[in-house]
XYZ file of C-alpha atoms in Angstrom:
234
model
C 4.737 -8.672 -32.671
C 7.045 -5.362 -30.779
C 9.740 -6.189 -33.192
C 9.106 -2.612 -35.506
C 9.059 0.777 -35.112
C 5.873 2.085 -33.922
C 4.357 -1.112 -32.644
C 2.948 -0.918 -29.576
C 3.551 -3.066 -26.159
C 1.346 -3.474 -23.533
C 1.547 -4.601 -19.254
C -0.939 -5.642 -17.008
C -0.685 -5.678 -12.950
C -2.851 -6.170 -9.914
C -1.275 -4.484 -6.680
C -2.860 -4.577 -3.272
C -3.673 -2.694 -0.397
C -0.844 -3.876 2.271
C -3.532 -6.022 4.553
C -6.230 -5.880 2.307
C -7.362 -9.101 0.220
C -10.447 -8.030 -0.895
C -9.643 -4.657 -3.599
C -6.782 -3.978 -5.726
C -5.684 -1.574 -8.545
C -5.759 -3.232 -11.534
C -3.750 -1.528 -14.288
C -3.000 -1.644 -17.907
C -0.107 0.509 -19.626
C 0.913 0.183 -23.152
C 4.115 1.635 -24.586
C 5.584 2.852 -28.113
C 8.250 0.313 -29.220
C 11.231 0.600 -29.280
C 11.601 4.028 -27.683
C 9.426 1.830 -24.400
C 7.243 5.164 -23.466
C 3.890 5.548 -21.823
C 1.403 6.134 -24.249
C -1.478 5.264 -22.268
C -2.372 4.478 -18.622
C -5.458 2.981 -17.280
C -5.423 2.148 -12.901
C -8.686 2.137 -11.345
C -9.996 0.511 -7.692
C -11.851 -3.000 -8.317
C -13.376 -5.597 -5.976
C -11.672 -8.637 -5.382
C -14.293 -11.680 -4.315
C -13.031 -14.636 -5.682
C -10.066 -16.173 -2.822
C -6.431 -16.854 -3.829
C -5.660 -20.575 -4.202
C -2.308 -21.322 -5.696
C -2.755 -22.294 -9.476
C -5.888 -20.826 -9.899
C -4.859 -17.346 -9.970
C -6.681 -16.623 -13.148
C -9.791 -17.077 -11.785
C -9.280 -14.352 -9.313
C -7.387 -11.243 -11.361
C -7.954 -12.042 -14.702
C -11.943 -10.837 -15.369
C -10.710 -7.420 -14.305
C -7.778 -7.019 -16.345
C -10.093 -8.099 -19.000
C -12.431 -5.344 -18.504
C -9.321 -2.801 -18.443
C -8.451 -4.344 -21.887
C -12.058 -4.095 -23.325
C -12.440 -0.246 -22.126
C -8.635 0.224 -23.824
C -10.503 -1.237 -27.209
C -13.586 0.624 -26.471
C -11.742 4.311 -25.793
C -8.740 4.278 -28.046
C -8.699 1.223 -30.802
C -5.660 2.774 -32.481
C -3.062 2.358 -29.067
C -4.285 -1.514 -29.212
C -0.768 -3.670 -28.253
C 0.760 -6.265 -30.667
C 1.404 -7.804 -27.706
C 0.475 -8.170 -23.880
C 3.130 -8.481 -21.199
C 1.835 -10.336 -18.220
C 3.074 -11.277 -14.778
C 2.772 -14.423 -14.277
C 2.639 -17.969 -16.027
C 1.811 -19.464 -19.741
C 2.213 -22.765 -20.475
C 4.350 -23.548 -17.273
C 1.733 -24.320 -15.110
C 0.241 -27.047 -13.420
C -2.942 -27.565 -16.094
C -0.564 -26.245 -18.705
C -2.985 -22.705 -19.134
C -1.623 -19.716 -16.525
C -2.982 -16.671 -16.102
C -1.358 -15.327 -19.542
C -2.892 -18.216 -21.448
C -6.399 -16.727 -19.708
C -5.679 -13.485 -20.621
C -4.852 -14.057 -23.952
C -7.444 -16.310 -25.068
C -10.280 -14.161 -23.468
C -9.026 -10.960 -24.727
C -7.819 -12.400 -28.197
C -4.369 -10.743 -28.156
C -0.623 -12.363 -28.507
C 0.121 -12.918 -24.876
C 3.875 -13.757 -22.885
C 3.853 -14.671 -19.577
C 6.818 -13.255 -17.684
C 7.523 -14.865 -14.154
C 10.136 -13.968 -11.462
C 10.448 -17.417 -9.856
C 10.441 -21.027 -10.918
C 7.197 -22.352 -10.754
C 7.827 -26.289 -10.198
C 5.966 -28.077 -12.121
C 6.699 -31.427 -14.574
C 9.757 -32.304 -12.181
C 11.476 -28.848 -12.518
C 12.936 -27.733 -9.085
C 15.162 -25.041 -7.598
C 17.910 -27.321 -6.937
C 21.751 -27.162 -7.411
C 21.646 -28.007 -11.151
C 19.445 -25.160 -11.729
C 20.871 -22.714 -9.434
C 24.574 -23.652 -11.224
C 22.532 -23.486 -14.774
C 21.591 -19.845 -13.373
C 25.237 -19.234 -12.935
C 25.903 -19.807 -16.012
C 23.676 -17.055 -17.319
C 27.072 -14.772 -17.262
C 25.613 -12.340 -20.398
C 22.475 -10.227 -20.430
C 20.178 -12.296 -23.408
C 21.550 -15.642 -22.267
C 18.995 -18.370 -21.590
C 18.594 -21.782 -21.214
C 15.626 -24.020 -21.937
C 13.051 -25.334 -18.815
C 12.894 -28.978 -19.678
C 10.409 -30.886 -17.597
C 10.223 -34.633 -16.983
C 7.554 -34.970 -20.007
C 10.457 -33.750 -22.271
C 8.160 -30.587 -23.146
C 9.862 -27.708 -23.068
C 7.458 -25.373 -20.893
C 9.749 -21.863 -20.921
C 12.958 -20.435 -21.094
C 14.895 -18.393 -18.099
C 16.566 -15.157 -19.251
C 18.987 -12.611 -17.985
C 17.562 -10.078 -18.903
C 19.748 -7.549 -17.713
C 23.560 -7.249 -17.329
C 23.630 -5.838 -13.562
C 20.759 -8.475 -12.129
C 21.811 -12.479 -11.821
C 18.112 -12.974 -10.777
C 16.596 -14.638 -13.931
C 13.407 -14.117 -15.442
C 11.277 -17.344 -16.547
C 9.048 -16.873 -19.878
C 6.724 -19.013 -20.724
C 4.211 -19.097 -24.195
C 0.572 -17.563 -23.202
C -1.215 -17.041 -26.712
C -0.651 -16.220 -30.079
C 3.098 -16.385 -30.023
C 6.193 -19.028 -30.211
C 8.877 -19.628 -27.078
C 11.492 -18.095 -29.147
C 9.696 -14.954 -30.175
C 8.148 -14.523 -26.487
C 11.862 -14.513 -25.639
C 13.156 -11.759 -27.877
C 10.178 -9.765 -27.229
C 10.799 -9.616 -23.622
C 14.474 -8.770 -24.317
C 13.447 -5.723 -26.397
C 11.503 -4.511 -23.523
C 13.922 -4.302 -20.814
C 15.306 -1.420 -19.885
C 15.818 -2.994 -16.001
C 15.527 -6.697 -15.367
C 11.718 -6.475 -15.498
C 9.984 -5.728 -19.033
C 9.230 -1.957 -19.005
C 5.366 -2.621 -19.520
C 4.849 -4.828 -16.434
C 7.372 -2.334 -14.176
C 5.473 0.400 -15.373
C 2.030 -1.233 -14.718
C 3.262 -2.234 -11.199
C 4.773 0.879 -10.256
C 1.887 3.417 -11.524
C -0.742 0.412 -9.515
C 1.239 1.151 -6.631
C 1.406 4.814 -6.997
C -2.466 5.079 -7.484
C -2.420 2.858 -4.322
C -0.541 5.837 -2.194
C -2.847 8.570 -3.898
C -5.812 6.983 -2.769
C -5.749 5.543 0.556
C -4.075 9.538 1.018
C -1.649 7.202 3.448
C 1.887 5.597 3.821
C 0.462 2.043 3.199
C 2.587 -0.257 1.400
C 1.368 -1.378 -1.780
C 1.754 -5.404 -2.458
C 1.771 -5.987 -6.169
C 1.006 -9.035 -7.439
C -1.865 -11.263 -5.309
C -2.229 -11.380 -1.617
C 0.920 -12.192 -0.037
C 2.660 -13.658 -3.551
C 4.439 -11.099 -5.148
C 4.808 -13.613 -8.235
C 1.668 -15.068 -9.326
C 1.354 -18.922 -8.569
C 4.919 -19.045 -8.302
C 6.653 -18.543 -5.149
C 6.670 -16.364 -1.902
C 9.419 -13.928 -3.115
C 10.790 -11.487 -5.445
């Protein structure tokens, strides 16, 4: 796991096409730990056929983030990530397998999946004890468990940085405990988002802009959800 010098990190993204439902960039980026730099950069154009239904995300984005993982293998084995950074859902999902748990068990490596929203699932809801349990998140690295009506615990909610309230939710996707998915995801901030998923979303949407050669807004993360099977919303 990132927790040495010269391990390696690595973020995944789809963005799309403002409009568009049926292409996206997919992109992989994976960065030196801890100094968080780019070390290598894969974006490319794919075809999107399979339609968006909420909770089945997976089914739709991850075969191509799969391939960008394979041709990272195939073209430079040494710059292979300890771990994968994913945006989305783990364990806190409906079936209990998000789109991190997909990635990581078809790819084979550690994956954490990092959400911006709650997804409510198990009896967890946005209501006023979790928006006052939010408050209470006063220190960047303080957390507090998600607890759902089974008495699992399905993820934790982090500030993850001292000049953002908005929480992050983490969740357990493969090959890695709640408590070390946490502190992983704490190393890698720089912002509130984890520097491998912000820098996966921001070069997808920059590779967007180069090549459409127009103004068009890029909308990362699935079709009109910019937080994969959680809610409309950042």
């Amino acid at each position: 796991m990132v927790e040495k010098q010269g391990q390696l990190s690595a973020g995944v993204d789809l963005s799309y096409p403002k409009g568009d439902e049926t292409r996206a960039c997919a992109s992989l980026v994976v960065l030196s730990f801890p100094e968080l730099q780019v070390l290598y950069e894969d974006c490319r154009m794919v075809a999107v056929s399979t339609p968006y239904v909420a909770g089945f995300l997976a089914f739709r984005e991850v075969p191509v983030l799969v391939e960008a993982v394979r041709r990272l293998q195939q073209e430079e084995p040494a710059l292979q990530p300890q771990v994968l950074l994913v945006d989305g859902n783990g364990l806190l999902h409906p079936r209990g397998f998000g789109v991190a748990c997909h990635l990581g068990v078809l790819t084979g490596l550690p994956c954490i999946g990092v959400a911006k929203n709650l997804l409510q699932v198990d009896g967890l809801v946005k209501d006023e004890l979790h928006r006052e349990q939010i408050r209470s998140l006063r220190r960047e690295g303080d957390t507090f468990p998600l607890t759902g009506s089974s008495g699992s615990v399905l993820g934790m909610v982090l500030r993850s940085s001292k000049n953002s309230s908005r929480p992050l939710y983490i969740s357990v996707g493969h090959k890695v405990c709640l408590e070390t998915a946490v502190r992983v995801v704490r190393s890698c901030c720089r912002y509130r988002i984890p520097e491998p998923i912000r820098q996966a979303d921001i070069r997808s949407r920059e590779y967007i802009r180069k090549q459409l050669c127009s103004p068009l807004e890029a909308a990362s993360s699935g079709p009109q959800s910019s937080d994969k099977e959680a809610e409309p919303g950042d």
